[in-house]
Amino acid sequence: GGCRQAGQAGKPVIGASMLSLQSEFIVKVKDAMEAEASDRQIRLIVNDAQRAAVTQVQQVESFIAQGVDAIILNPCEMEASSPAVQKARAAGIPIINVNSETTAEPDGFVGSRDEESAEIALQHIASLLRGKGNLVIMHGYMGQAAQLKRAAATKTLLADFPEITILAEQTAEWDRAKAMSLMENWIQSYGNRIDAVFAQNDEMGMGALQALEQAGLKDKVIVVSIDAIDDALRAVKDGRLDATVYQDADAQGRQAVQMALDFIQKRDSVEERSVYIPFRLVTRGNVEEFLK
Amino acid sequence: MELLRAENISKSFAGVRVLDKVHMKVDGGRVHALIGENGAGKSTFMNILMGMYPADEGTVFVRGRPVHFAGARDAMQYGLSMIHQELLVFPELTVAENIFMGRQPLSRFGWIDTRTLQRKARELMEQLGVDIPVAKKMKELTIGSMQMVEIVKAVSNQASVFIMDEPTSAITQKEAEILFRIIALLKGQGKAIIYISHKMDELFRLADEVTVLRDGKYIGTRSRAGLEMGELISMIVGRDLDKLYQKQKTFPGPVLLEARNLCSEGVRNVSLEVRRGEVLGIAGLMGAGRTSLAHALAGMEKITSGEIRLNGQTVSINSPRAAKNKGIGLVTEDRKQWGLIPDASVKQNIVLRSLKKHSRGILLDQRREKAVADREMERFRIRAASRNQAVGSLSGGNQQKVVLSGMQLTEPELIILDEPTRGIDIGAKQEIYQYIASLTTRGKAVILISSELPELLALSDRILVMREGRVKAEMERDKASQELIMQHAMAE
Amino acid sequence: MNMNEPLPLVSKLAKRNYLRKYGMLTAFLLICLVLSLLTPGFFSIQNTTIILRQVSINGILAIGVTFVIISGGIDLSLGSVVAFTGVVAALFAHPGEYPLIIALGMAILAGLAIGGVNGLAVTRGKVAPFIVTLGMMTIARGLALLASDGRPVTGLSDSFNYIGGGSVLGVPIPVLIFGAIILLSSFILNKTRLGRYLYAVGGNEKAAYASGIRVNSVKVLSYMICSGLAAIAGIVLASRITTGQPNAGLAYELDAIAAVVIGGTSLSGGIGSIGGTVLGVLLIGVINNGLDLLNVSSYYQQIIKGAIIIAAALIDRKK
Amino acid sequence: MNMNEPLPLVSKLAKRNYLRKYGMLTAFLLICLVLSLLTPGFFSIQNTTIILRQVSINGILAIGVTFVIISGGIDLSLGSVVAFTGVVAALFAHPGEYPLIIALGMAILAGLAIGGVNGLAVTRGKVAPFIVTLGMMTIARGLALLASDGRPVTGLSDSFNYIGGGSVLGVPIPVLIFGAIILLSSFILNKTRLGRYLYAVGGNEKAAYASGIRVNSVKVLSYMICSGLAAIAGIVLASRITTGQPNAGLAYELDAIAAVVIGGTSLSGGIGSIGGTVLGVLLIGVINNGLDLLNVSSYYQQIIKGAIIIAAALIDRKK
Ligand SMILES: Nc1ncnc2c1ncn2[C@@H]1O[C@H](COP(=O)(O)OP(=O)(O)OP(=O)(O)O)[C@@H](O)[C@H]1O
Ligand SMILES: Nc1ncnc2c1ncn2[C@@H]1O[C@H](COP(=O)(O)OP(=O)(O)OP(=O)(O)O)[C@@H](O)[C@H]1O
Ligand SMILES: [Mg+2]
Ligand SMILES: [Mg+2]
């Protein structure tokens, strides 16, 4: 129940459980949420689930016990984070998913379809390759929602391009240093045969890029990745990285808080219950828009 | 009746043969002594009988039937029980648990009945005349008490052959008598005992037969009747030996160290002085506080009150390092805990304490270390495969020699020797006695703690007797006797 | 530095002895006190239930690894075993396929098998436990990914999900399981020969061997107990998140070992108790919960958490 | 003394001794052989250079932790120290702000300070090294996140980036640094008194103390050397990925400790060598590289990697 332990000065209280505050993108979402919360005089409690769904479930349980007014969930996993959603709903506390989905349906959703990002990236690769060539793929940490969705979308999309061959795919665990080593090893075994690299996030994309540059192969190989972190945007601007996919952290964070406040104020009469913020391809042509 | 026979047992470690076709036969109702120099292979031989190591070749027979032990467990099932030379205890467990490890009494429901365990342990202790609280943790006991627990543990096994590897090296006369009584009891029950010791008087008192090993080879077996000390010693060392104790006349010089009302853990209000050129003996029963006193003087234990003067000047000795720098050297009684780095080589252990002296600035001087180690190994007759052998794999007596040689390389003025001849063979003992004599003639001062009264009487110029952490008596050498010492050492 | 064991010099030592024995308990109570002063919600039945449920998985793992550590080993494969056994359980827990007992049984069998392999590699293979279980950490993770084809195994039966989500008389089932394991394992360690043999083997392996103890069997058993309990933790976790997640349990071994060590069990073996481990588990749980309740920012949270763990150990310092 | 003479069993023992001494080397060469048969590109100067560059960071860390482990301790904070010092270096490495030496100096100072704190908590505080460095693992990670505000620190100067990316006469600079550290640390361990004292303290702390060695100072130094080297690894990593990453170095400590243990250094202290550690580092590096070259699917890669590590240790088994 709603026995408002947590809200002391009558300010509404929102509890947020974030996927990982060691991920640059999630930190941006969090920053936007905090900015919005302070604009709107809301107390925001941010917990870091450190990529563990069970921690996330526990944090939501704690929020329920503390009697927060609304919960924002940035899910670690589709299914595994679902109990958190169910518990919040059972306790009658509005819960909004930000950035990605869970199997259990929350009260509200602000974010994007992760599959879309991979589709956009691969479309771009395919068009740069003119539908023909050899591709290597760097996966995120195996089994995590983002890795799975981006991998699934890759598979469906590539079905349309029978002349694009996957030379190799492997995990670099979202990590730049690991991606660099992996790329070096691939260069060693495939040499000039690699035409393009798709990395499931920018960190890995940057790692692949650096390895290619060191091997003097960057001119021959296309590199595209996802997230549009600052480093990647700059690389796109400098013409090093071919493209990245932008996801609007600021809009996601701000709108999630707005929606939570809506639920607190209007309860069941909230109309706009799902906000999709589309991904956008960033290339040298439009990168200036995204660089602050 | 023959209970145990071993034939043609050989064993090598890392390519070095330490047992070469040795044999032995043990009969029920007899004590069979096994003797030999340090490193002769006695412990290795017994460990093979006990299934602790596999033999490279040879056969063991129990009651005439050949057996093959895959481990100590098998040997125990065939009725063997052993007191190991090194303490094999569980420091964190209680005395009672140590005794009954592997055969704890179970309740009707199959779980351990702690109360019965303790009661049985207490009964056993009483029966054997040992006085150690059974609920105490093993690590809280002194080495001597631990040794007694090990004895109790071994003899409480329902065995027919008892192997005792230097059971008296860590205990005083008083406890040794308890063991001797137990041995007589076992003998009376028709059990066989294999007894290893370097103490000749014990051998003559206990043994019915004696088997001698030298350099891993079987030398011979003699029965008690007609056995002569001289012959035995030349069998052991392969040559004749001079008289064991040869105390030269000493001329004590000025006072080197003076302690006033010293208090520390286990030491209460002790005052003493040692002169240059003098050997001060300290006697006492187990737990009398002799080791604690040695530790206090050598900076190993904090001094809570009292004063120490060196050469007439008050000094503070708050660490072994300070003691070393002030010219005090200690040979610890507990070499395993305080004396040796077991995995390091003989060479490294010998030079460790005096490393600074034997190096060039912060750099090691390996050539010099080798030379020093070779010289010391020669001088103390340390028997090792090479100077690079890990010291932990040396025989017990040889380890003791390494400790001694390491200490004296720091060239101390005051040498504290806590049970220095523990586990040392008769030849080496003589060398240590000569070494002590050479120290005093060079004007050094020696404090000698020993539970072997003949040794203490023969070597000391003066003897202090301790009890309960205090000095209870002081006597000049010519006035001292075993009886008088024991009288002061025991409670009134 | 005074390395000798002190004599009972009553006055000064009484205090020191108290701290020696109850140092970690004192530290724990202190932390609880501070937290209940700082956060109104901390000291309540509801929050206590939450904390207990939160710690139960780490608690089960920590108890398992206590067995291994007491016997002188270590187990780094725990986290991966949690993932693998969770996936195995989930694969057999789709509604209407097999009875619940099959899912549980298969997971526990998988755990026991892994423990057996660890134990044999350590005893027969004579490989250092650190290497064996580090290798197994990678292997079991690979097996989890392979068995699940890298995807979470979802759509589990309600009866399975009830294990992690349900309560009996207000007590969450994971807490009940944790409690039962505490009782059982204290009993094994203190009252059975196996328990005492574990201490003996960890305290002095050679002496244990000389006492006729089957050292190898005891060690193998300790690894099997540990992995078997990890399988139970895997089941609880999978049912709590209603998924067999191949990437679950990352670095769980570290939290479990930390709890054991904080609880006074020595990594060199032969010393330790279930009570200590439980205290260590609670300490970590309370810190995590309290810092979340206080809404300490995540970066400071890490710094404070690390500092509190060291500080608690300082109060508890031995020797 | 006839004990020195070789004996009839020579042939068999020679073999056993050979394996005892060179077991891990044999295992390593075997793996290299298999890999060069399976993959054409494996056995080439180019690939050797790649492997060496890839292992150099883990190598530097492993050498550092070898010091700590030989002296009887452990350091779990390595990975976080890599991240923290990398961030510190990056903060001072923006072009045109400070000279390069400041960036390097600050990072190394930060590393040494952390090592000092670890060492003091272990010696003066008498807290178990496992707990101290586990706490520090969390603290340093928090510091890294705090210092960088949770974001990668980018836009570093070319001279800084040259450390990780540049080469001298075809040899990558990280490899040169690794090589220099190998030489220097072998020298310290084998040729100086400090080295001897490290072994003594790890072999038997009490005996070392009784021998008049400043046990505490030796231990503190070992932690400082370890964290200092971790700072160098942090610099190399940051400059290799041209970013100060607060979340870099996750679980690096495990890889480093694994390499040390595979290399024959005993976790109970007193035994070990830099040569062994380097072999362990290369073994892990070659496996990682080879499996990538063979394009083994990532599930199997993990299983195979774990199995090879255990198998190599089996060949090397001691006793
Ligand atoms: N594990 C081992 N590794 C290598 N050498 C060993 C090992 N154990 C014993 N040795 C060697 O075997 C020889 C015999 O040792 P053993 O302990 O049997 O002698 P001992 O007769 O019992 O001597 P002491 O009277 O000193 O106890 C010694 O040279 C010793 O160095
Ligand atoms: N670590 C310890 N813990 C508890 N008591 C101790 C400890 N060390 C020594 N003592 C006690 O201090 C007293 C003196 O012991 P100490 O070892 O100095 O006697 P000792 O005369 O040398 O006897 P021993 O012949 O056994 O060496 C004894 O009562 C002993 O029980
Ligand atoms: Mg012997
Ligand atoms: Mg004594």
Short mmCIF file of C-alpha atoms in Angstrom, two decimals, chain A:
data_model
loop_
_atom_site.label_atom_id
_atom_site.label_comp_id
_atom_site.label_asym_id
_atom_site.label_seq_id
_atom_site.Cartn_x
_atom_site.Cartn_y
_atom_site.Cartn_z
CA GLY A 1 0.00 0.00 0.00
CA GLY A 2 -0.27 3.61 -0.50
CA CYS A 3 0.72 4.61 3.02
CA ARG A 4 3.22 7.14 1.69
CA GLN A 5 6.14 6.34 3.94
CA ALA A 6 8.69 7.50 1.45
CA GLY A 7 7.24 10.84 0.51
CA GLN A 8 8.04 13.09 3.38
CA ALA A 9 7.25 16.62 2.38
CA GLY A 10 4.23 15.66 0.34
CA LYS A 11 6.35 15.59 -2.83
CA PRO A 12 5.46 12.70 -5.09
CA VAL A 13 8.06 9.95 -5.02
CA ILE A 14 9.12 7.87 -8.00
CA GLY A 15 11.36 4.84 -7.66
CA ALA A 16 13.45 3.87 -10.65
CA SER A 17 15.36 0.66 -11.21
CA MET A 18 17.90 1.04 -14.00
CA LEU A 19 19.51 -1.70 -16.04
CA SER A 20 23.06 -0.51 -15.35
CA LEU A 21 24.54 2.81 -14.39
CA GLN A 22 27.81 1.73 -15.88
CA SER A 23 26.33 1.94 -19.35
CA GLU A 24 26.77 5.34 -20.92
CA PHE A 25 23.40 5.28 -22.62
CA ILE A 26 21.50 4.33 -19.47
CA VAL A 27 23.35 7.03 -17.54
CA LYS A 28 22.05 9.51 -20.10
CA VAL A 29 18.50 8.27 -19.61
CA LYS A 30 18.96 8.57 -15.87
CA ASP A 31 20.33 12.09 -16.18
CA ALA A 32 17.31 13.10 -18.23
CA MET A 33 14.99 11.56 -15.67
CA GLU A 34 16.70 13.42 -12.87
CA ALA A 35 16.56 16.68 -14.76
CA GLU A 36 12.87 16.25 -15.44
CA ALA A 37 12.20 15.22 -11.86
CA SER A 38 13.85 18.29 -10.45
CA ASP A 39 12.00 20.50 -12.94
CA ARG A 40 8.75 19.02 -11.72
CA GLN A 41 9.51 18.94 -8.01
CA ILE A 42 9.47 15.17 -7.79
CA ARG A 43 11.63 13.04 -5.54
CA LEU A 44 13.30 10.41 -7.67
CA ILE A 45 14.99 7.35 -6.14
CA VAL A 46 17.35 5.71 -8.61
CA ASN A 47 18.62 2.15 -8.03
CA ASP A 48 21.20 0.41 -10.14
CA ALA A 49 20.26 -3.20 -10.94
CA GLN A 50 23.73 -3.90 -12.34
CA ARG A 51 22.29 -5.97 -15.16
CA ALA A 52 20.72 -8.57 -12.85
CA ALA A 53 16.99 -9.17 -13.28
CA VAL A 54 16.65 -10.62 -9.81
CA THR A 55 18.14 -7.47 -8.30
CA GLN A 56 15.64 -5.51 -10.27
CA VAL A 57 12.76 -7.56 -8.90
CA GLN A 58 14.11 -6.98 -5.40
CA GLN A 59 14.45 -3.26 -5.93
CA VAL A 60 10.86 -3.04 -7.08
CA GLU A 61 9.79 -5.01 -4.01
CA SER A 62 11.61 -2.48 -1.89
CA PHE A 63 9.90 0.39 -3.70
CA ILE A 64 6.55 -1.22 -3.04
CA ALA A 65 7.42 -1.61 0.64
CA GLN A 66 8.53 1.99 0.80
CA GLY A 67 5.23 3.05 -0.69
CA VAL A 68 6.51 5.06 -3.62
CA ASP A 69 3.88 6.69 -5.82
CA ALA A 70 5.11 5.32 -9.12
CA ILE A 71 7.86 3.09 -10.44
CA ILE A 72 9.99 3.47 -13.53
CA LEU A 73 11.54 0.26 -14.71
CA ASN A 74 14.40 0.09 -17.16
CA PRO A 75 14.22 -3.67 -17.64
CA CYS A 76 17.26 -5.91 -17.66
CA GLU A 77 15.40 -8.73 -19.35
CA MET A 78 12.15 -9.30 -21.19
CA GLU A 79 10.85 -12.20 -19.17
CA ALA A 80 13.04 -12.23 -16.09
CA SER A 81 12.20 -8.66 -15.14
CA SER A 82 8.48 -9.34 -15.58
CA PRO A 83 7.84 -10.36 -11.96
CA ALA A 84 8.80 -6.81 -11.03
CA VAL A 85 6.05 -5.46 -13.27
CA GLN A 86 3.51 -7.95 -11.95
CA LYS A 87 4.33 -7.15 -8.35
CA ALA A 88 3.98 -3.42 -8.85
CA ARG A 89 0.68 -3.87 -10.59
CA ALA A 90 -0.56 -6.20 -7.90
CA ALA A 91 0.35 -3.57 -5.32
CA GLY A 92 -1.54 -0.95 -7.29
CA ILE A 93 1.48 1.20 -7.95
CA PRO A 94 1.74 2.46 -11.51
CA ILE A 95 4.80 1.12 -13.29
CA ILE A 96 6.29 2.51 -16.47
CA ASN A 97 8.88 0.69 -18.55
CA VAL A 98 11.48 2.90 -20.05
CA ASN A 99 13.73 2.05 -22.99
CA SER A 100 12.75 -1.59 -23.44
CA GLU A 101 9.91 -4.02 -22.95
CA THR A 102 8.97 -6.82 -20.62
CA THR A 103 6.70 -9.76 -21.29
CA ALA A 104 4.37 -8.65 -18.53
CA GLU A 105 2.50 -5.56 -19.56
CA PRO A 106 3.27 -2.44 -17.54
CA ASP A 107 0.95 0.52 -17.06
CA GLY A 108 2.94 2.59 -19.42
CA PHE A 109 5.82 2.34 -21.88
CA VAL A 110 8.32 4.88 -23.12
CA GLY A 111 11.02 3.67 -25.44
CA SER A 112 11.77 1.92 -28.64
CA ARG A 113 11.73 -1.46 -30.23
CA ASP A 114 15.27 -2.73 -29.90
CA GLU A 115 14.92 -4.81 -33.05
CA GLU A 116 14.47 -1.61 -35.02
CA SER A 117 17.99 -0.42 -34.21
CA ALA A 118 19.56 -3.50 -35.73
CA GLU A 119 17.30 -3.30 -38.73
CA ILE A 120 18.33 0.29 -39.40
CA ALA A 121 22.01 -0.49 -38.98
CA LEU A 122 21.93 -3.51 -41.24
CA GLN A 123 19.86 -1.77 -43.88
CA HIS A 124 22.59 0.80 -44.04
CA ILE A 125 25.32 -1.80 -44.26
CA ALA A 126 23.42 -3.63 -46.99
CA SER A 127 22.99 -0.52 -49.02
CA LEU A 128 26.67 0.43 -48.64
CA LEU A 129 27.61 -3.07 -49.72
CA ARG A 130 25.09 -2.95 -52.52
CA GLY A 131 23.61 -6.15 -51.22
CA LYS A 132 26.74 -8.21 -51.62
CA GLY A 133 29.71 -8.93 -49.41
CA ASN A 134 31.18 -10.52 -46.33
CA LEU A 135 30.01 -9.46 -42.89
CA VAL A 136 31.27 -10.11 -39.36
CA ILE A 137 29.02 -9.54 -36.35
CA MET A 138 29.96 -8.65 -32.78
CA HIS A 139 27.40 -9.65 -30.21
CA GLY A 140 26.80 -8.20 -26.78
CA TYR A 141 26.82 -10.33 -23.67
CA MET A 142 25.18 -13.59 -24.73
CA GLY A 143 21.65 -14.14 -23.52
CA GLN A 144 20.87 -10.56 -22.58
CA ALA A 145 17.71 -9.04 -23.99
CA ALA A 146 19.44 -6.44 -26.14
CA GLN A 147 21.81 -9.00 -27.62
CA LEU A 148 18.98 -11.40 -28.37
CA LYS A 149 16.72 -8.83 -30.00
CA ARG A 150 19.46 -7.30 -32.09
CA ALA A 151 20.58 -10.78 -33.14
CA ALA A 152 17.04 -11.86 -34.03
CA ALA A 153 16.49 -8.74 -36.14
CA THR A 154 19.81 -9.29 -37.86
CA LYS A 155 18.77 -12.75 -38.88
CA THR A 156 15.40 -11.73 -40.29
CA LEU A 157 16.79 -8.79 -42.13
CA LEU A 158 19.70 -10.62 -43.70
CA ALA A 159 17.29 -13.17 -45.09
CA ASP A 160 16.48 -10.51 -47.67
CA PHE A 161 20.10 -10.28 -48.74
CA PRO A 162 21.20 -13.73 -49.82
CA GLU A 163 24.48 -12.43 -51.17
CA ILE A 164 25.64 -11.08 -47.85
CA THR A 165 27.59 -13.82 -46.14
CA ILE A 166 28.28 -13.91 -42.41
CA LEU A 167 31.94 -14.80 -42.14
CA ALA A 168 31.98 -14.98 -38.35
CA GLU A 169 30.02 -13.89 -35.34
CA GLN A 170 31.19 -13.82 -31.77
CA THR A 171 30.55 -12.06 -28.50
CA ALA A 172 32.74 -9.22 -27.32
CA GLU A 173 30.53 -8.67 -24.25
CA TRP A 174 29.74 -5.01 -25.04
CA ASP A 175 33.40 -4.24 -24.26
CA ARG A 176 35.70 -2.09 -26.35
CA ALA A 177 38.95 -3.80 -25.41
CA LYS A 178 37.48 -7.24 -26.07
CA ALA A 179 36.12 -6.08 -29.40
CA MET A 180 39.52 -4.80 -30.38
CA SER A 181 41.13 -8.14 -29.68
CA LEU A 182 38.37 -9.99 -31.47
CA MET A 183 38.71 -7.79 -34.53
CA GLU A 184 42.48 -8.29 -34.57
CA ASN A 185 41.97 -12.02 -34.52
CA TRP A 186 39.41 -11.83 -37.31
CA ILE A 187 41.70 -9.71 -39.42
CA GLN A 188 44.30 -12.37 -38.87
CA SER A 189 42.09 -15.20 -40.06
CA TYR A 190 40.01 -13.44 -42.77
CA GLY A 191 42.32 -10.65 -43.80
CA ASN A 192 41.00 -8.79 -46.81
CA ARG A 193 37.84 -10.82 -47.09
CA ILE A 194 35.95 -8.78 -44.51
CA ASP A 195 33.77 -6.13 -46.13
CA ALA A 196 31.72 -4.92 -43.20
CA VAL A 197 31.44 -5.09 -39.42
CA PHE A 198 28.18 -4.86 -37.52
CA ALA A 199 28.69 -4.34 -33.80
CA GLN A 200 25.69 -4.50 -31.50
CA ASN A 201 26.85 -1.41 -29.63
CA ASP A 202 29.13 1.54 -30.21
CA GLU A 203 31.71 0.48 -27.65
CA MET A 204 32.38 -2.65 -29.67
CA GLY A 205 32.09 -0.72 -32.89
CA MET A 206 34.78 1.68 -31.74
CA GLY A 207 36.98 -1.24 -30.74
CA ALA A 208 36.57 -2.84 -34.15
CA LEU A 209 37.26 0.48 -35.79
CA GLN A 210 40.50 0.98 -33.91
CA ALA A 211 41.71 -2.51 -34.73
CA LEU A 212 40.94 -1.95 -38.41
CA GLU A 213 42.69 1.38 -38.41
CA GLN A 214 45.76 -0.12 -36.84
CA ALA A 215 45.81 -2.83 -39.48
CA GLY A 216 45.42 -0.20 -42.18
CA LEU A 217 42.17 -1.75 -43.38
CA LYS A 218 39.63 0.87 -42.40
CA ASP A 219 39.27 2.19 -45.93
CA LYS A 220 38.13 -1.20 -47.15
CA VAL A 221 35.78 -2.15 -44.35
CA ILE A 222 32.44 -0.67 -43.34
CA VAL A 223 31.73 -0.38 -39.63
CA VAL A 224 28.27 0.32 -38.25
CA SER A 225 27.13 0.09 -34.66
CA ILE A 226 24.32 1.21 -32.35
CA ASP A 227 23.80 3.75 -29.53
CA ALA A 228 25.26 7.03 -30.74
CA ILE A 229 27.48 7.57 -27.72
CA ASP A 230 29.56 10.75 -27.90
CA ASP A 231 32.68 8.98 -29.01
CA ALA A 232 30.85 7.27 -31.85
CA LEU A 233 29.22 10.51 -33.00
CA ARG A 234 32.60 12.17 -33.17
CA ALA A 235 33.95 9.20 -35.13
CA VAL A 236 31.08 9.50 -37.57
CA LYS A 237 31.79 13.19 -37.95
CA ASP A 238 35.46 12.49 -38.63
CA GLY A 239 34.46 9.97 -41.25
CA ARG A 240 35.95 7.06 -39.35
CA LEU A 241 32.80 5.26 -38.30
CA ASP A 242 30.38 4.75 -41.16
CA ALA A 243 27.21 5.04 -39.14
CA THR A 244 25.64 4.62 -35.77
CA VAL A 245 22.02 4.43 -34.68
CA TYR A 246 20.67 7.13 -32.43
CA GLN A 247 18.34 6.41 -29.62
CA ASP A 248 16.96 9.45 -27.85
CA ALA A 249 18.00 9.03 -24.25
CA ASP A 250 16.89 12.48 -23.28
CA ALA A 251 13.36 12.07 -24.62
CA GLN A 252 13.04 8.62 -23.12
CA GLY A 253 14.08 9.76 -19.68
CA ARG A 254 12.02 12.93 -19.62
CA GLN A 255 8.89 11.36 -21.03
CA ALA A 256 9.08 8.43 -18.64
CA VAL A 257 9.02 10.81 -15.70
CA GLN A 258 6.22 12.84 -17.26
CA MET A 259 4.18 9.71 -17.77
CA ALA A 260 4.81 8.56 -14.23
CA LEU A 261 3.61 11.92 -12.95
CA ASP A 262 0.56 11.62 -15.16
CA PHE A 263 -0.28 8.32 -13.56
CA ILE A 264 0.23 9.70 -10.08
CA GLN A 265 -2.04 12.63 -10.78
CA LYS A 266 -4.66 11.14 -13.02
CA ARG A 267 -4.57 7.49 -12.05
CA ASP A 268 -6.58 5.46 -14.54
CA SER A 269 -7.53 8.29 -16.80
CA VAL A 270 -4.14 8.55 -18.45
CA GLU A 271 -4.61 8.44 -22.18
CA GLU A 272 -1.21 8.18 -23.73
CA ARG A 273 0.08 4.89 -22.35
CA SER A 274 2.78 4.01 -24.79
CA VAL A 275 5.25 6.35 -26.40
CA TYR A 276 7.49 5.00 -29.12
CA ILE A 277 10.59 7.03 -29.76
CA PRO A 278 12.02 5.95 -33.08
CA PHE A 279 15.65 5.17 -33.72
CA ARG A 280 17.46 7.27 -36.27
CA LEU A 281 20.38 6.49 -38.46
CA VAL A 282 23.36 8.82 -37.95
CA THR A 283 25.75 9.26 -40.84
CA ARG A 284 28.24 11.91 -41.74
CA GLY A 285 25.44 13.76 -43.48
CA ASN A 286 23.30 14.36 -40.43
CA VAL A 287 25.69 13.92 -37.54
CA GLU A 288 25.75 17.63 -36.69
CA GLU A 289 22.15 17.40 -35.48
CA PHE A 290 23.16 14.97 -32.79
CA LEU A 291 26.37 16.59 -31.61
CA LYS A 292 25.78 19.07 -28.87
#
